[in-house]
Amino acid sequence: MKFKDLTKYFEKLEQTSSRLSLIEILSELLKKTPGEEIDKISYLIQGRLAPFFVPLEIGMAEKTVAKAIAQAYGVTSDEVTRQFNSLGDMGLAAQKFAVKSKGTDITVNEIHKTLTQIAKTNGEGTVKKRQKLLSGLLSKMDPISAKHLIRIPLGNTRLGIGDPTVLDALATAKLGDKTKRKLLEGAYNKTSDLGLIAKTLWEKGLSGVEKLDVRVGSPIRSELCERLPSPEKVIEKMVEVDCQPKMDGFRIQIHKNKEEIRMFSRNLEEMTHMFPELIDASKKQIKAETAILDTEALAYNPDSEEFLPFQETTKRRRKHGIAEMAKTLPLKAFVFDILYKNGKSLIDEPLSKRMEILKETIGEDGVLIRTKNQIVKDSKTLTLLLEDAISKGLEGVVVKKLESKYEAGARNFNWVKLKRNSSGELNDTIDCVILGYITGRGKRIAFGAGALLVGLYDKKSDEFVTVSKIGTGLTDEEWREVHKRADRIRVEKRPARVNSLITPSVWIKPEIVIEVLADEITRSPIHTAGKSDSDPGYALRFPRLVSFRGFDKKAEDSTTVEELVEMYRLQGKK
DNA sequence: TGTGTCTGCCC
DNA sequence: ATTCTGC
DNA sequence: GCAGAATGGGCAGACACA
């Protein structure tokens, strides 16, 4: 298939919002796709070259793509960046510079091949080589094709199409309608490879797809949690649940095939080599020939017997210096589910059964620890469990429907997380001052602002210091309003009383106060709140706006740095 | 050889 | 990660 | 309620460059 024919469909998809129409258009495209290309097209639609578990990253994003565009059309990268900032989309910027381009009949296969070549480039001169390869492709693009090509390395195709919609369209194209999606989805969840599902369906039909099964050593898509605001709502909706504490670490899927151990992240990246102690423990502690476990791994301090914050655990996600880090930051993995044992998939067994099997499979606690679980039917007990978890410095609890299967890849109300801040009351919110805004991308470009730079008042130095950016919690209308309000007090330069390492698109006078909710306060290399020459600053984890304070609230009435530091000291000790 | 920029991926 | 919105 | 698209902090690694 010619790439420009593919982008004709992309163009239609982009202009469509009805889900049924999206599926219709996409299935028309897929019908015309030969088996030889169907896998590649399935990946490209997602802005990828291969399934998640294959480490093939294009390695070009905003900055290098801008340079490639500049090179292709003989303009400076400043000009490209300027277009990007005003259009909110690098693809649109490329389209603009490509106005006079004719384009060739380059095929989808060739595009995929060159992008793969870009991904595989490494060593000295990588950046330049990649730019040259991408600008070479651009020279073969008409304006519309240039737009869609550019969006692929950015992983943002803006088509309104995700995995579930591709599955609907595959089913519609080959099996008549989307009712058979469930069958494709099942196979996808077990293999995590959309291209494989498509190719198998094309070449071997539905019966071929149905033969795809869970395999030890191949990652299964993780089941995810929905959220509910309170224990009462949980019991109301779920009646009886299994309740487990929620640890703050990495999700690790451990595969054991006799002496061979492999591990995958929540997003199916291979992490085996990072955690030697988990490899050893898996060999010793898993009482089965073959098994797949769902776990949460986090760093543990054997001296204090305490679990370390996420910021410490995340240092273990590395390629070099693994053995040394395994010594200084040893991990424990809390096992909370079992998906496979001794040649048999367990994902269709109810949770209660899986918990029994898990008990027999992981005995004594060691580096692997079976997560404590308890059946709960009343909101009072659940409240106590949640409070207990919080008082131990944990994130909260996860509750699960007892009879639910392991619905790989799903985020639904089979699994629900309850966190401290979800309950509504008793939240420690922070009053922040808006210091500037950042123009948005995509749909936010129309609102004038896509994120806010916010800070606190520092009494000691009588200045405003940054503590976070805020990109969520506002409705579309509120984004428009806050942009208007901000523009009335915009200033050309950073105000003298503002101390910031971050430069927003537009600085404003520090006057507007907002109430911000966050899950945690962290030490920060980039924010200036509480920062000194020798110590890092403080920042907010998962920040979101909850309200605009009234006009009576002055900037100097915002939360002070001193108060923030005190909150940092007290957190987790509740 | 040290530092800064950019990217991808954890949450 | 959290949140909002169209369907 | 699902699916998708906006957006957050912060870590390590790969390169570029002085």
PDB file of N, CA and C in Angstrom, chain A residues 481-546:
ATOM      1  N   GLU A 481     -11.105  30.456  30.444  1.00  0.00           N
ATOM      2  CA  GLU A 481     -11.260  31.564  31.395  1.00  0.00           C
ATOM      3  C   GLU A 481      -9.940  31.941  32.049  1.00  0.00           C
ATOM      4  N   VAL A 482      -9.197  30.926  32.473  1.00  0.00           N
ATOM      5  CA  VAL A 482      -7.958  31.238  33.186  1.00  0.00           C
ATOM      6  C   VAL A 482      -6.964  31.891  32.219  1.00  0.00           C
ATOM      7  N   HIS A 483      -7.028  31.494  30.960  1.00  0.00           N
ATOM      8  CA  HIS A 483      -6.168  32.115  29.958  1.00  0.00           C
ATOM      9  C   HIS A 483      -6.491  33.603  29.804  1.00  0.00           C
ATOM     10  N   LYS A 484      -7.787  33.888  29.726  1.00  0.00           N
ATOM     11  CA  LYS A 484      -8.217  35.299  29.593  1.00  0.00           C
ATOM     12  C   LYS A 484      -7.772  36.108  30.805  1.00  0.00           C
ATOM     13  N   ARG A 485      -8.041  35.533  31.970  1.00  0.00           N
ATOM     14  CA  ARG A 485      -7.685  36.246  33.211  1.00  0.00           C
ATOM     15  C   ARG A 485      -6.189  36.487  33.274  1.00  0.00           C
ATOM     16  N   ALA A 486      -5.437  35.482  32.902  1.00  0.00           N
ATOM     17  CA  ALA A 486      -3.977  35.584  32.973  1.00  0.00           C
ATOM     18  C   ALA A 486      -3.460  36.635  31.992  1.00  0.00           C
ATOM     19  N   ASP A 487      -4.058  36.656  30.815  1.00  0.00           N
ATOM     20  CA  ASP A 487      -3.559  37.591  29.805  1.00  0.00           C
ATOM     21  C   ASP A 487      -3.744  39.055  30.220  1.00  0.00           C
ATOM     22  N   ARG A 488      -4.733  39.299  31.088  1.00  0.00           N
ATOM     23  CA  ARG A 488      -4.946  40.676  31.556  1.00  0.00           C
ATOM     24  C   ARG A 488      -3.798  41.139  32.434  1.00  0.00           C
ATOM     25  N   ILE A 489      -3.086  40.186  33.022  1.00  0.00           N
ATOM     26  CA  ILE A 489      -1.971  40.587  33.903  1.00  0.00           C
ATOM     27  C   ILE A 489      -0.646  40.034  33.400  1.00  0.00           C
ATOM     28  N   ARG A 490      -0.577  39.776  32.091  1.00  0.00           N
ATOM     29  CA  ARG A 490       0.676  39.227  31.560  1.00  0.00           C
ATOM     30  C   ARG A 490       1.770  40.290  31.584  1.00  0.00           C
ATOM     31  N   VAL A 491       2.990  39.816  31.728  1.00  0.00           N
ATOM     32  CA  VAL A 491       4.132  40.725  31.730  1.00  0.00           C
ATOM     33  C   VAL A 491       5.160  40.182  30.738  1.00  0.00           C
ATOM     34  N   GLU A 492       6.014  41.074  30.270  1.00  0.00           N
ATOM     35  CA  GLU A 492       6.932  40.667  29.194  1.00  0.00           C
ATOM     36  C   GLU A 492       8.090  39.816  29.691  1.00  0.00           C
ATOM     37  N   LYS A 493       8.486  40.081  30.947  1.00  0.00           N
ATOM     38  CA  LYS A 493       9.647  39.373  31.477  1.00  0.00           C
ATOM     39  C   LYS A 493       9.319  38.733  32.813  1.00  0.00           C
ATOM     40  N   ARG A 494      10.160  37.835  33.238  1.00  0.00           N
ATOM     41  CA  ARG A 494       9.963  37.235  34.556  1.00  0.00           C
ATOM     42  C   ARG A 494       9.980  38.329  35.611  1.00  0.00           C
ATOM     43  N   PRO A 495       8.937  38.415  36.437  1.00  0.00           N
ATOM     44  CA  PRO A 495       8.933  39.446  37.468  1.00  0.00           C
ATOM     45  C   PRO A 495      10.119  39.265  38.420  1.00  0.00           C
ATOM     46  N   ALA A 496      10.644  40.355  38.910  1.00  0.00           N
ATOM     47  CA  ALA A 496      11.839  40.309  39.751  1.00  0.00           C
ATOM     48  C   ALA A 496      11.631  39.446  40.998  1.00  0.00           C
ATOM     49  N   ARG A 497      10.386  39.428  41.488  1.00  0.00           N
ATOM     50  CA  ARG A 497      10.137  38.675  42.725  1.00  0.00           C
ATOM     51  C   ARG A 497       9.895  37.185  42.465  1.00  0.00           C
ATOM     52  N   VAL A 498      10.011  36.762  41.216  1.00  0.00           N
ATOM     53  CA  VAL A 498       9.778  35.351  40.909  1.00  0.00           C
ATOM     54  C   VAL A 498      11.106  34.634  40.673  1.00  0.00           C
ATOM     55  N   ASN A 499      11.284  33.530  41.386  1.00  0.00           N
ATOM     56  CA  ASN A 499      12.505  32.737  41.289  1.00  0.00           C
ATOM     57  C   ASN A 499      12.162  31.383  40.677  1.00  0.00           C
ATOM     58  N   SER A 500      12.577  31.188  39.440  1.00  0.00           N
ATOM     59  CA  SER A 500      12.165  29.961  38.743  1.00  0.00           C
ATOM     60  C   SER A 500      13.236  29.468  37.786  1.00  0.00           C
ATOM     61  N   LEU A 501      13.387  28.137  37.716  1.00  0.00           N
ATOM     62  CA  LEU A 501      14.292  27.540  36.729  1.00  0.00           C
ATOM     63  C   LEU A 501      13.549  27.206  35.444  1.00  0.00           C
ATOM     64  N   ILE A 502      12.220  27.313  35.532  1.00  0.00           N
ATOM     65  CA  ILE A 502      11.383  26.969  34.385  1.00  0.00           C
ATOM     66  C   ILE A 502      10.870  28.253  33.747  1.00  0.00           C
ATOM     67  N   THR A 503      10.911  28.307  32.429  1.00  0.00           N
ATOM     68  CA  THR A 503      10.368  29.478  31.728  1.00  0.00           C
ATOM     69  C   THR A 503       9.064  29.106  31.036  1.00  0.00           C
ATOM     70  N   PRO A 504       7.961  29.694  31.473  1.00  0.00           N
ATOM     71  CA  PRO A 504       6.685  29.379  30.821  1.00  0.00           C
ATOM     72  C   PRO A 504       6.566  30.152  29.503  1.00  0.00           C
ATOM     73  N   SER A 505       5.536  29.864  28.733  1.00  0.00           N
ATOM     74  CA  SER A 505       5.324  30.614  27.482  1.00  0.00           C
ATOM     75  C   SER A 505       5.050  32.075  27.798  1.00  0.00           C
ATOM     76  N   VAL A 506       4.290  32.294  28.866  1.00  0.00           N
ATOM     77  CA  VAL A 506       3.916  33.656  29.241  1.00  0.00           C
ATOM     78  C   VAL A 506       4.028  33.820  30.760  1.00  0.00           C
ATOM     79  N   TRP A 507       4.751  34.852  31.180  1.00  0.00           N
ATOM     80  CA  TRP A 507       4.793  35.185  32.610  1.00  0.00           C
ATOM     81  C   TRP A 507       3.605  36.071  32.951  1.00  0.00           C
ATOM     82  N   ILE A 508       3.069  35.898  34.160  1.00  0.00           N
ATOM     83  CA  ILE A 508       2.018  36.838  34.597  1.00  0.00           C
ATOM     84  C   ILE A 508       2.361  37.357  35.991  1.00  0.00           C
ATOM     85  N   LYS A 509       1.691  38.444  36.381  1.00  0.00           N
ATOM     86  CA  LYS A 509       1.894  38.946  37.741  1.00  0.00           C
ATOM     87  C   LYS A 509       1.363  37.907  38.723  1.00  0.00           C
ATOM     88  N   PRO A 510       2.071  37.652  39.805  1.00  0.00           N
ATOM     89  CA  PRO A 510       1.620  36.643  40.777  1.00  0.00           C
ATOM     90  C   PRO A 510       0.406  37.150  41.561  1.00  0.00           C
ATOM     91  N   GLU A 511      -0.774  36.892  41.069  1.00  0.00           N
ATOM     92  CA  GLU A 511      -1.998  37.391  41.717  1.00  0.00           C
ATOM     93  C   GLU A 511      -3.081  36.336  41.875  1.00  0.00           C
ATOM     94  N   ILE A 512      -3.155  35.405  40.938  1.00  0.00           N
ATOM     95  CA  ILE A 512      -4.269  34.445  40.955  1.00  0.00           C
ATOM     96  C   ILE A 512      -3.906  33.254  41.841  1.00  0.00           C
ATOM     97  N   VAL A 513      -4.764  32.983  42.813  1.00  0.00           N
ATOM     98  CA  VAL A 513      -4.499  31.887  43.747  1.00  0.00           C
ATOM     99  C   VAL A 513      -5.435  30.723  43.457  1.00  0.00           C
ATOM    100  N   ILE A 514      -4.867  29.542  43.372  1.00  0.00           N
ATOM    101  CA  ILE A 514      -5.670  28.336  43.146  1.00  0.00           C
ATOM    102  C   ILE A 514      -5.403  27.308  44.231  1.00  0.00           C
ATOM    103  N   GLU A 515      -6.400  26.437  44.432  1.00  0.00           N
ATOM    104  CA  GLU A 515      -6.243  25.356  45.402  1.00  0.00           C
ATOM    105  C   GLU A 515      -5.817  24.100  44.654  1.00  0.00           C
ATOM    106  N   VAL A 516      -4.720  23.518  45.098  1.00  0.00           N
ATOM    107  CA  VAL A 516      -4.125  22.378  44.401  1.00  0.00           C
ATOM    108  C   VAL A 516      -4.101  21.161  45.310  1.00  0.00           C
ATOM    109  N   LEU A 517      -4.484  20.012  44.756  1.00  0.00           N
ATOM    110  CA  LEU A 517      -4.414  18.751  45.491  1.00  0.00           C
ATOM    111  C   LEU A 517      -3.271  17.922  44.913  1.00  0.00           C
ATOM    112  N   ALA A 518      -2.534  17.255  45.794  1.00  0.00           N
ATOM    113  CA  ALA A 518      -1.470  16.373  45.328  1.00  0.00           C
ATOM    114  C   ALA A 518      -1.426  15.152  46.232  1.00  0.00           C
ATOM    115  N   ASP A 519      -0.817  14.077  45.745  1.00  0.00           N
ATOM    116  CA  ASP A 519      -0.739  12.850  46.541  1.00  0.00           C
ATOM    117  C   ASP A 519       0.433  12.874  47.509  1.00  0.00           C
ATOM    118  N   GLU A 520       1.429  13.696  47.173  1.00  0.00           N
ATOM    119  CA  GLU A 520       2.668  13.601  47.943  1.00  0.00           C
ATOM    120  C   GLU A 520       3.533  14.827  47.651  1.00  0.00           C
ATOM    121  N   ILE A 521       4.394  15.162  48.587  1.00  0.00           N
ATOM    122  CA  ILE A 521       5.390  16.198  48.335  1.00  0.00           C
ATOM    123  C   ILE A 521       6.726  15.486  48.149  1.00  0.00           C
ATOM    124  N   THR A 522       7.464  15.845  47.119  1.00  0.00           N
ATOM    125  CA  THR A 522       8.744  15.192  46.851  1.00  0.00           C
ATOM    126  C   THR A 522       9.865  16.220  46.819  1.00  0.00           C
ATOM    127  N   ARG A 523      11.115  15.758  46.932  1.00  0.00           N
ATOM    128  CA  ARG A 523      12.258  16.631  46.719  1.00  0.00           C
ATOM    129  C   ARG A 523      12.424  16.785  45.212  1.00  0.00           C
ATOM    130  N   SER A 524      12.793  17.989  44.805  1.00  0.00           N
ATOM    131  CA  SER A 524      12.771  18.256  43.369  1.00  0.00           C
ATOM    132  C   SER A 524      14.041  18.906  42.839  1.00  0.00           C
ATOM    133  N   PRO A 525      14.566  18.393  41.731  1.00  0.00           N
ATOM    134  CA  PRO A 525      15.722  19.034  41.110  1.00  0.00           C
ATOM    135  C   PRO A 525      15.356  20.255  40.261  1.00  0.00           C
ATOM    136  N   ILE A 526      14.065  20.437  39.975  1.00  0.00           N
ATOM    137  CA  ILE A 526      13.696  21.495  39.027  1.00  0.00           C
ATOM    138  C   ILE A 526      12.847  22.619  39.613  1.00  0.00           C
ATOM    139  N   HIS A 527      12.292  22.391  40.809  1.00  0.00           N
ATOM    140  CA  HIS A 527      11.461  23.446  41.392  1.00  0.00           C
ATOM    141  C   HIS A 527      12.218  24.170  42.500  1.00  0.00           C
ATOM    142  N   THR A 528      11.914  25.452  42.641  1.00  0.00           N
ATOM    143  CA  THR A 528      12.728  26.290  43.522  1.00  0.00           C
ATOM    144  C   THR A 528      12.163  26.444  44.940  1.00  0.00           C
ATOM    145  N   ALA A 529      10.982  25.908  45.194  1.00  0.00           N
ATOM    146  CA  ALA A 529      10.425  25.997  46.546  1.00  0.00           C
ATOM    147  C   ALA A 529      11.341  25.271  47.524  1.00  0.00           C
ATOM    148  N   GLY A 530      11.854  25.976  48.531  1.00  0.00           N
ATOM    149  CA  GLY A 530      12.682  25.356  49.547  1.00  0.00           C
ATOM    150  C   GLY A 530      14.075  24.975  49.071  1.00  0.00           C
ATOM    151  N   LYS A 531      14.427  25.419  47.889  1.00  0.00           N
ATOM    152  CA  LYS A 531      15.729  25.047  47.315  1.00  0.00           C
ATOM    153  C   LYS A 531      16.823  25.977  47.830  1.00  0.00           C
ATOM    154  N   SER A 532      17.995  25.401  48.110  1.00  0.00           N
ATOM    155  CA  SER A 532      19.159  26.223  48.445  1.00  0.00           C
ATOM    156  C   SER A 532      20.297  25.779  47.542  1.00  0.00           C
ATOM    157  N   ASP A 533      21.461  26.377  47.709  1.00  0.00           N
ATOM    158  CA  ASP A 533      22.597  25.989  46.881  1.00  0.00           C
ATOM    159  C   ASP A 533      22.926  24.513  47.046  1.00  0.00           C
ATOM    160  N   SER A 534      22.756  24.041  48.289  1.00  0.00           N
ATOM    161  CA  SER A 534      23.185  22.670  48.563  1.00  0.00           C
ATOM    162  C   SER A 534      22.034  21.661  48.528  1.00  0.00           C
ATOM    163  N   ASP A 535      20.777  22.144  48.662  1.00  0.00           N
ATOM    164  CA  ASP A 535      19.659  21.199  48.748  1.00  0.00           C
ATOM    165  C   ASP A 535      18.654  21.395  47.622  1.00  0.00           C
ATOM    166  N   PRO A 536      18.043  20.279  47.222  1.00  0.00           N
ATOM    167  CA  PRO A 536      17.027  20.398  46.172  1.00  0.00           C
ATOM    168  C   PRO A 536      15.755  21.056  46.711  1.00  0.00           C
ATOM    169  N   GLY A 537      14.882  21.453  45.800  1.00  0.00           N
ATOM    170  CA  GLY A 537      13.618  22.054  46.203  1.00  0.00           C
ATOM    171  C   GLY A 537      12.561  21.010  46.501  1.00  0.00           C
ATOM    172  N   TYR A 538      11.336  21.462  46.546  1.00  0.00           N
ATOM    173  CA  TYR A 538      10.205  20.564  46.790  1.00  0.00           C
ATOM    174  C   TYR A 538       9.227  20.696  45.638  1.00  0.00           C
ATOM    175  N   ALA A 539       8.499  19.588  45.389  1.00  0.00           N
ATOM    176  CA  ALA A 539       7.507  19.612  44.311  1.00  0.00           C
ATOM    177  C   ALA A 539       6.312  18.754  44.696  1.00  0.00           C
ATOM    178  N   LEU A 540       5.304  18.754  43.852  1.00  0.00           N
ATOM    179  CA  LEU A 540       4.079  18.001  44.132  1.00  0.00           C
ATOM    180  C   LEU A 540       3.967  16.800  43.199  1.00  0.00           C
ATOM    181  N   ARG A 541       3.598  15.661  43.746  1.00  0.00           N
ATOM    182  CA  ARG A 541       3.388  14.463  42.933  1.00  0.00           C
ATOM    183  C   ARG A 541       1.906  14.344  42.593  1.00  0.00           C
ATOM    184  N   PHE A 542       1.610  14.152  41.340  1.00  0.00           N
ATOM    185  CA  PHE A 542       0.230  14.086  40.833  1.00  0.00           C
ATOM    186  C   PHE A 542      -0.569  15.335  41.170  1.00  0.00           C
ATOM    187  N   PRO A 543      -0.100  16.495  40.788  1.00  0.00           N
ATOM    188  CA  PRO A 543      -0.803  17.731  41.113  1.00  0.00           C
ATOM    189  C   PRO A 543      -2.039  17.919  40.239  1.00  0.00           C
ATOM    190  N   ARG A 544      -3.120  18.423  40.823  1.00  0.00           N
ATOM    191  CA  ARG A 544      -4.299  18.801  40.026  1.00  0.00           C
ATOM    192  C   ARG A 544      -5.017  19.954  40.692  1.00  0.00           C
ATOM    193  N   LEU A 545      -5.623  20.807  39.895  1.00  0.00           N
ATOM    194  CA  LEU A 545      -6.350  21.953  40.421  1.00  0.00           C
ATOM    195  C   LEU A 545      -7.691  21.486  40.958  1.00  0.00           C
ATOM    196  N   VAL A 546      -8.041  21.938  42.168  1.00  0.00           N
ATOM    197  CA  VAL A 546      -9.382  21.616  42.662  1.00  0.00           C
ATOM    198  C   VAL A 546     -10.298  22.826  42.730  1.00  0.00           C
TER     199      VAL A 546
END
